[in-house]
Amino acid sequence: MNLFNRVVPSRRQAPLPPQRPNGAPAPSGAVLPNPNLAKLSGEWVIDPAHSRIGFSVRHAMVTTVRGCFLEYETRLYFDGYDPTRSRADITLFTASVDTGVEQRDAHLVGRDFLDAATYPRMRFTSTAVEQTGADLFSMSGELTIKGVSRPVALDMTYIGNVTDPFGYDRVGFDGTTTINRSDWGLTYNSRLAEGGAMVSEKVRLQLDIAAIRAAPSGG
């Protein structure tokens, strides 16, 4: 997807917990149904050319409008020995919203919705990770939109990992959650003659993530 050419992944990494050496045992009480996860421990950056951070919302009660953010910065750490130590920090640039309709995008970045001039960024910062199955995780965190921070929980699915023909380690995750946009002050709406809302209150957030292992820092 060449739509993401403008994205420059963040290279400013937060301090990360030390990695355990290969073969180190998981901490007492840890659940590790999938032993292949251990080799994935480390820092990762999202590959924007093969990822999508998007949303979908019901429009006029009868159809679904989908969009995404074209520009973002990410800091990711995955601990395959103890997934509860994993974390994610994703900053989206609100002016980069894209639904494929220029007039609609202009409305979304305006004061009725994201107000990108006043709030140029929205952010998700994880606070806890729980492994709920061999390939399933629940990632709790704080989602900040228009200066309002509220808790959300992402249902994450581990898709798999490969080494591509260029020698890069790649890993895939899908994530989703549903929020009520009014909880973040996105209250604008028009009413239909039938009494329903032009834009639904519920918004489904969708993360289709392909990440590449980050190069080690230092010498």
mmCIF file of N, CA and C in Angstrom, residues 100-194:
data_model
loop_
_atom_site.group_PDB
_atom_site.id
_atom_site.type_symbol
_atom_site.label_atom_id
_atom_site.label_comp_id
_atom_site.label_asym_id
_atom_site.label_seq_id
_atom_site.Cartn_x
_atom_site.Cartn_y
_atom_site.Cartn_z
ATOM 1 N N GLY A 100 -11.023 8.188 1.906
ATOM 2 C CA GLY A 100 -11.197 8.089 0.467
ATOM 3 C C GLY A 100 -12.100 9.151 -0.127
ATOM 4 N N VAL A 101 -12.657 10.022 0.711
ATOM 5 C CA VAL A 101 -13.522 11.109 0.236
ATOM 6 C C VAL A 101 -12.992 12.409 0.828
ATOM 7 N N GLU A 102 -12.487 13.292 -0.014
ATOM 8 C CA GLU A 102 -11.811 14.503 0.456
ATOM 9 C C GLU A 102 -12.715 15.379 1.310
ATOM 10 N N GLN A 103 -13.955 15.560 0.907
ATOM 11 C CA GLN A 103 -14.866 16.412 1.660
ATOM 12 C C GLN A 103 -15.140 15.834 3.042
ATOM 13 N N ARG A 104 -15.308 14.516 3.124
ATOM 14 C CA ARG A 104 -15.546 13.872 4.415
ATOM 15 C C ARG A 104 -14.312 13.971 5.305
ATOM 16 N N ASP A 105 -13.127 13.782 4.719
ATOM 17 C CA ASP A 105 -11.899 13.894 5.504
ATOM 18 C C ASP A 105 -11.752 15.298 6.088
ATOM 19 N N ALA A 106 -12.084 16.320 5.297
ATOM 20 C CA ALA A 106 -11.997 17.694 5.780
ATOM 21 C C ALA A 106 -12.931 17.914 6.960
ATOM 22 N N HIS A 107 -14.099 17.281 6.925
ATOM 23 C CA HIS A 107 -15.034 17.397 8.052
ATOM 24 C C HIS A 107 -14.475 16.690 9.288
ATOM 25 N N LEU A 108 -13.871 15.537 9.090
ATOM 26 C CA LEU A 108 -13.347 14.780 10.225
ATOM 27 C C LEU A 108 -12.207 15.503 10.935
ATOM 28 N N VAL A 109 -11.362 16.197 10.202
ATOM 29 C CA VAL A 109 -10.235 16.887 10.846
ATOM 30 C C VAL A 109 -10.644 18.249 11.402
ATOM 31 N N GLY A 110 -11.883 18.676 11.122
ATOM 32 C CA GLY A 110 -12.365 19.956 11.610
ATOM 33 C C GLY A 110 -12.841 19.892 13.052
ATOM 34 N N ARG A 111 -13.384 21.004 13.539
ATOM 35 C CA ARG A 111 -13.756 21.129 14.944
ATOM 36 C C ARG A 111 -14.906 20.220 15.340
ATOM 37 N N ASP A 112 -15.738 19.798 14.381
ATOM 38 C CA ASP A 112 -16.852 18.921 14.720
ATOM 39 C C ASP A 112 -16.392 17.559 15.214
ATOM 40 N N PHE A 113 -15.207 17.133 14.768
ATOM 41 C CA PHE A 113 -14.731 15.808 15.129
ATOM 42 C C PHE A 113 -13.335 15.887 15.768
ATOM 43 N N LEU A 114 -12.272 15.618 15.018
ATOM 44 C CA LEU A 114 -10.943 15.475 15.612
ATOM 45 C C LEU A 114 -10.269 16.804 15.956
ATOM 46 N N ASP A 115 -10.690 17.883 15.327
ATOM 47 C CA ASP A 115 -10.103 19.209 15.578
ATOM 48 C C ASP A 115 -8.578 19.133 15.521
ATOM 49 N N ALA A 116 -8.072 18.742 14.355
ATOM 50 C CA ALA A 116 -6.644 18.487 14.196
ATOM 51 C C ALA A 116 -5.792 19.730 14.418
ATOM 52 N N ALA A 117 -6.331 20.906 14.185
ATOM 53 C CA ALA A 117 -5.554 22.123 14.391
ATOM 54 C C ALA A 117 -5.217 22.319 15.867
ATOM 55 N N THR A 118 -6.137 21.934 16.750
ATOM 56 C CA THR A 118 -5.919 22.074 18.192
ATOM 57 C C THR A 118 -5.291 20.829 18.788
ATOM 58 N N TYR A 119 -5.690 19.659 18.270
ATOM 59 C CA TYR A 119 -5.209 18.378 18.794
ATOM 60 C C TYR A 119 -4.578 17.587 17.644
ATOM 61 N N PRO A 120 -3.326 17.881 17.308
ATOM 62 C CA PRO A 120 -2.707 17.249 16.138
ATOM 63 C C PRO A 120 -2.390 15.767 16.323
ATOM 64 N N ARG A 121 -2.460 15.269 17.563
ATOM 65 C CA ARG A 121 -2.116 13.870 17.799
ATOM 66 C C ARG A 121 -3.174 13.194 18.664
ATOM 67 N N MET A 122 -3.352 11.928 18.437
ATOM 68 C CA MET A 122 -4.062 11.048 19.349
ATOM 69 C C MET A 122 -3.122 9.899 19.673
ATOM 70 N N ARG A 123 -3.306 9.285 20.841
ATOM 71 C CA ARG A 123 -2.269 8.358 21.295
ATOM 72 C C ARG A 123 -2.870 7.177 22.059
ATOM 73 N N PHE A 124 -2.294 6.007 21.826
ATOM 74 C CA PHE A 124 -2.593 4.822 22.632
ATOM 75 C C PHE A 124 -1.312 4.388 23.329
ATOM 76 N N THR A 125 -1.383 4.239 24.649
ATOM 77 C CA THR A 125 -0.253 3.768 25.437
ATOM 78 C C THR A 125 -0.706 2.586 26.268
ATOM 79 N N SER A 126 -0.072 1.439 26.075
ATOM 80 C CA SER A 126 -0.490 0.241 26.803
ATOM 81 C C SER A 126 -0.137 0.356 28.278
ATOM 82 N N THR A 127 -0.945 -0.275 29.113
ATOM 83 C CA THR A 127 -0.701 -0.312 30.552
ATOM 84 C C THR A 127 -0.586 -1.731 31.079
ATOM 85 N N ALA A 128 -1.106 -2.709 30.349
ATOM 86 C CA ALA A 128 -1.043 -4.103 30.787
ATOM 87 C C ALA A 128 -1.305 -5.010 29.598
ATOM 88 N N VAL A 129 -0.694 -6.195 29.632
ATOM 89 C CA VAL A 129 -0.899 -7.201 28.590
ATOM 90 C C VAL A 129 -1.162 -8.539 29.269
ATOM 91 N N GLU A 130 -2.172 -9.236 28.808
ATOM 92 C CA GLU A 130 -2.495 -10.565 29.328
ATOM 93 C C GLU A 130 -2.581 -11.543 28.163
ATOM 94 N N GLN A 131 -1.918 -12.670 28.288
ATOM 95 C CA GLN A 131 -2.035 -13.705 27.273
ATOM 96 C C GLN A 131 -3.234 -14.574 27.620
ATOM 97 N N THR A 132 -4.199 -14.627 26.710
ATOM 98 C CA THR A 132 -5.449 -15.339 26.967
ATOM 99 C C THR A 132 -5.552 -16.659 26.215
ATOM 100 N N GLY A 133 -4.591 -16.954 25.366
ATOM 101 C CA GLY A 133 -4.577 -18.199 24.613
ATOM 102 C C GLY A 133 -3.257 -18.336 23.898
ATOM 103 N N ALA A 134 -3.093 -19.416 23.135
ATOM 104 C CA ALA A 134 -1.827 -19.662 22.455
ATOM 105 C C ALA A 134 -1.427 -18.493 21.569
ATOM 106 N N ASP A 135 -2.391 -17.893 20.870
ATOM 107 C CA ASP A 135 -2.113 -16.796 19.953
ATOM 108 C C ASP A 135 -2.957 -15.568 20.255
ATOM 109 N N LEU A 136 -3.525 -15.506 21.446
ATOM 110 C CA LEU A 136 -4.460 -14.438 21.782
ATOM 111 C C LEU A 136 -3.957 -13.632 22.978
ATOM 112 N N PHE A 137 -4.160 -12.311 22.902
ATOM 113 C CA PHE A 137 -3.725 -11.417 23.957
ATOM 114 C C PHE A 137 -4.787 -10.349 24.182
ATOM 115 N N SER A 138 -4.827 -9.836 25.388
ATOM 116 C CA SER A 138 -5.631 -8.668 25.701
ATOM 117 C C SER A 138 -4.680 -7.565 26.141
ATOM 118 N N MET A 139 -4.684 -6.457 25.411
ATOM 119 C CA MET A 139 -3.794 -5.335 25.727
ATOM 120 C C MET A 139 -4.637 -4.164 26.221
ATOM 121 N N SER A 140 -4.495 -3.854 27.485
ATOM 122 C CA SER A 140 -5.189 -2.704 28.060
ATOM 123 C C SER A 140 -4.308 -1.473 27.930
ATOM 124 N N GLY A 141 -4.950 -0.305 27.850
ATOM 125 C CA GLY A 141 -4.175 0.908 27.731
ATOM 126 C C GLY A 141 -5.035 2.142 27.822
ATOM 127 N N GLU A 142 -4.375 3.290 27.664
ATOM 128 C CA GLU A 142 -5.038 4.588 27.685
ATOM 129 C C GLU A 142 -5.082 5.140 26.262
ATOM 130 N N LEU A 143 -6.282 5.479 25.817
ATOM 131 C CA LEU A 143 -6.461 6.109 24.511
ATOM 132 C C LEU A 143 -6.778 7.585 24.742
ATOM 133 N N THR A 144 -5.971 8.455 24.137
ATOM 134 C CA THR A 144 -6.150 9.893 24.301
ATOM 135 C C THR A 144 -6.586 10.503 22.976
ATOM 136 N N ILE A 145 -7.753 11.144 22.984
ATOM 137 C CA ILE A 145 -8.284 11.846 21.822
ATOM 138 C C ILE A 145 -8.788 13.199 22.295
ATOM 139 N N LYS A 146 -8.377 14.257 21.636
ATOM 140 C CA LYS A 146 -8.800 15.624 21.975
ATOM 141 C C LYS A 146 -8.548 15.936 23.448
ATOM 142 N N GLY A 147 -7.414 15.461 23.952
ATOM 143 C CA GLY A 147 -7.031 15.753 25.318
ATOM 144 C C GLY A 147 -7.735 14.934 26.371
ATOM 145 N N VAL A 148 -8.594 14.009 25.971
ATOM 146 C CA VAL A 148 -9.322 13.147 26.906
ATOM 147 C C VAL A 148 -8.708 11.755 26.872
ATOM 148 N N SER A 149 -8.310 11.239 28.039
ATOM 149 C CA SER A 149 -7.719 9.901 28.139
ATOM 150 C C SER A 149 -8.688 8.975 28.855
ATOM 151 N N ARG A 150 -8.944 7.850 28.230
ATOM 152 C CA ARG A 150 -9.849 6.865 28.811
ATOM 153 C C ARG A 150 -9.292 5.461 28.550
ATOM 154 N N PRO A 151 -9.618 4.504 29.422
ATOM 155 C CA PRO A 151 -9.091 3.144 29.228
ATOM 156 C C PRO A 151 -9.809 2.405 28.104
ATOM 157 N N VAL A 152 -9.047 1.611 27.389
ATOM 158 C CA VAL A 152 -9.596 0.714 26.376
ATOM 159 C C VAL A 152 -8.853 -0.610 26.475
ATOM 160 N N ALA A 153 -9.407 -1.648 25.878
ATOM 161 C CA ALA A 153 -8.754 -2.962 25.831
ATOM 162 C C ALA A 153 -8.810 -3.481 24.406
ATOM 163 N N LEU A 154 -7.641 -3.777 23.861
ATOM 164 C CA LEU A 154 -7.537 -4.316 22.513
ATOM 165 C C LEU A 154 -7.478 -5.839 22.565
ATOM 166 N N ASP A 155 -8.276 -6.500 21.749
ATOM 167 C CA ASP A 155 -8.160 -7.941 21.555
ATOM 168 C C ASP A 155 -7.153 -8.167 20.439
ATOM 169 N N MET A 156 -6.023 -8.800 20.774
ATOM 170 C CA MET A 156 -4.929 -8.976 19.831
ATOM 171 C C MET A 156 -4.786 -10.446 19.450
ATOM 172 N N THR A 157 -4.531 -10.689 18.173
ATOM 173 C CA THR A 157 -4.285 -12.038 17.665
ATOM 174 C C THR A 157 -2.914 -12.089 16.998
ATOM 175 N N TYR A 158 -2.094 -13.014 17.430
ATOM 176 C CA TYR A 158 -0.782 -13.224 16.813
ATOM 177 C C TYR A 158 -0.984 -14.016 15.530
ATOM 178 N N ILE A 159 -0.539 -13.451 14.400
ATOM 179 C CA ILE A 159 -0.751 -14.080 13.099
ATOM 180 C C ILE A 159 0.380 -15.034 12.747
ATOM 181 N N GLY A 160 1.614 -14.631 13.056
ATOM 182 C CA GLY A 160 2.752 -15.475 12.740
ATOM 183 C C GLY A 160 4.000 -14.643 12.521
ATOM 184 N N ASN A 161 5.117 -15.323 12.251
ATOM 185 C CA ASN A 161 6.359 -14.619 11.975
ATOM 186 C C ASN A 161 7.153 -15.345 10.908
ATOM 187 N N VAL A 162 7.928 -14.583 10.140
ATOM 188 C CA VAL A 162 8.742 -15.137 9.061
ATOM 189 C C VAL A 162 10.035 -14.328 8.952
ATOM 190 N N THR A 163 10.996 -14.891 8.236
ATOM 191 C CA THR A 163 12.154 -14.133 7.770
ATOM 192 C C THR A 163 11.962 -13.923 6.280
ATOM 193 N N ASP A 164 11.878 -12.667 5.852
ATOM 194 C CA ASP A 164 11.561 -12.405 4.455
ATOM 195 C C ASP A 164 12.800 -12.598 3.573
ATOM 196 N N PRO A 165 12.650 -12.535 2.251
ATOM 197 C CA PRO A 165 13.785 -12.763 1.348
ATOM 198 C C PRO A 165 14.940 -11.782 1.528
ATOM 199 N N PHE A 166 14.685 -10.652 2.216
ATOM 200 C CA PHE A 166 15.739 -9.669 2.433
ATOM 201 C C PHE A 166 16.414 -9.849 3.780
ATOM 202 N N GLY A 167 16.003 -10.879 4.519
ATOM 203 C CA GLY A 167 16.628 -11.177 5.787
ATOM 204 C C GLY A 167 16.019 -10.503 6.997
ATOM 205 N N TYR A 168 14.895 -9.805 6.811
ATOM 206 C CA TYR A 168 14.249 -9.127 7.931
ATOM 207 C C TYR A 168 13.302 -10.075 8.662
ATOM 208 N N ASP A 169 13.354 -10.022 9.993
ATOM 209 C CA ASP A 169 12.368 -10.747 10.798
ATOM 210 C C ASP A 169 11.071 -9.954 10.804
ATOM 211 N N ARG A 170 9.971 -10.624 10.475
ATOM 212 C CA ARG A 170 8.668 -9.978 10.426
ATOM 213 C C ARG A 170 7.686 -10.728 11.313
ATOM 214 N N VAL A 171 6.780 -9.966 11.926
ATOM 215 C CA VAL A 171 5.747 -10.556 12.763
ATOM 216 C C VAL A 171 4.430 -9.848 12.488
ATOM 217 N N GLY A 172 3.339 -10.581 12.594
ATOM 218 C CA GLY A 172 2.033 -10.000 12.315
ATOM 219 C C GLY A 172 1.079 -10.136 13.487
ATOM 220 N N PHE A 173 0.354 -9.063 13.778
ATOM 221 C CA PHE A 173 -0.688 -9.045 14.790
ATOM 222 C C PHE A 173 -1.903 -8.311 14.243
ATOM 223 N N ASP A 174 -3.077 -8.772 14.612
ATOM 224 C CA ASP A 174 -4.318 -8.041 14.360
ATOM 225 C C ASP A 174 -4.904 -7.639 15.700
ATOM 226 N N GLY A 175 -5.468 -6.433 15.758
ATOM 227 C CA GLY A 175 -6.075 -5.969 16.993
ATOM 228 C C GLY A 175 -7.373 -5.239 16.716
ATOM 229 N N THR A 176 -8.313 -5.308 17.660
ATOM 230 C CA THR A 176 -9.576 -4.608 17.479
ATOM 231 C C THR A 176 -10.193 -4.266 18.818
ATOM 232 N N THR A 177 -10.929 -3.181 18.841
ATOM 233 C CA THR A 177 -11.749 -2.810 19.989
ATOM 234 C C THR A 177 -12.845 -1.892 19.489
ATOM 235 N N THR A 178 -13.893 -1.743 20.268
ATOM 236 C CA THR A 178 -14.994 -0.847 19.920
ATOM 237 C C THR A 178 -15.148 0.191 21.012
ATOM 238 N N ILE A 179 -15.211 1.461 20.620
ATOM 239 C CA ILE A 179 -15.358 2.543 21.578
ATOM 240 C C ILE A 179 -16.621 3.336 21.284
ATOM 241 N N ASN A 180 -17.057 4.116 22.262
ATOM 242 C CA ASN A 180 -18.133 5.078 22.077
ATOM 243 C C ASN A 180 -17.474 6.446 21.912
ATOM 244 N N ARG A 181 -17.581 7.024 20.745
ATOM 245 C CA ARG A 181 -16.833 8.253 20.448
ATOM 246 C C ARG A 181 -17.231 9.410 21.358
ATOM 247 N N SER A 182 -18.445 9.401 21.872
ATOM 248 C CA SER A 182 -18.872 10.483 22.763
ATOM 249 C C SER A 182 -18.055 10.520 24.045
ATOM 250 N N ASP A 183 -17.494 9.373 24.440
ATOM 251 C CA ASP A 183 -16.665 9.339 25.648
ATOM 252 C C ASP A 183 -15.412 10.190 25.505
ATOM 253 N N TRP A 184 -15.036 10.499 24.274
ATOM 254 C CA TRP A 184 -13.862 11.335 24.012
ATOM 255 C C TRP A 184 -14.257 12.711 23.473
ATOM 256 N N GLY A 185 -15.492 13.070 23.654
ATOM 257 C CA GLY A 185 -15.936 14.401 23.238
ATOM 258 C C GLY A 185 -16.261 14.536 21.771
ATOM 259 N N LEU A 186 -16.336 13.431 21.033
ATOM 260 C CA LEU A 186 -16.695 13.475 19.618
ATOM 261 C C LEU A 186 -18.212 13.323 19.519
ATOM 262 N N THR A 187 -18.932 14.408 19.828
ATOM 263 C CA THR A 187 -20.386 14.327 20.027
ATOM 264 C C THR A 187 -21.191 14.857 18.853
ATOM 265 N N TYR A 188 -20.519 15.395 17.831
ATOM 266 C CA TYR A 188 -21.272 15.947 16.703
ATOM 267 C C TYR A 188 -22.100 14.862 16.034
ATOM 268 N N ASN A 189 -23.337 15.235 15.648
ATOM 269 C CA ASN A 189 -24.162 14.288 14.911
ATOM 270 C C ASN A 189 -25.312 15.014 14.237
ATOM 271 N N SER A 190 -25.777 14.412 13.163
ATOM 272 C CA SER A 190 -27.000 14.840 12.495
ATOM 273 C C SER A 190 -28.019 13.724 12.642
ATOM 274 N N ARG A 191 -29.286 14.102 12.673
ATOM 275 C CA ARG A 191 -30.334 13.111 12.850
ATOM 276 C C ARG A 191 -31.034 12.854 11.530
ATOM 277 N N LEU A 192 -31.434 11.611 11.345
ATOM 278 C CA LEU A 192 -32.181 11.223 10.161
ATOM 279 C C LEU A 192 -33.669 11.461 10.377
ATOM 280 N N ALA A 193 -34.385 11.566 9.278
ATOM 281 C CA ALA A 193 -35.834 11.768 9.378
ATOM 282 C C ALA A 193 -36.497 10.630 10.140
ATOM 283 N N GLU A 194 -35.915 9.433 10.037
ATOM 284 C CA GLU A 194 -36.472 8.271 10.728
ATOM 285 C C GLU A 194 -36.137 8.273 12.214
#
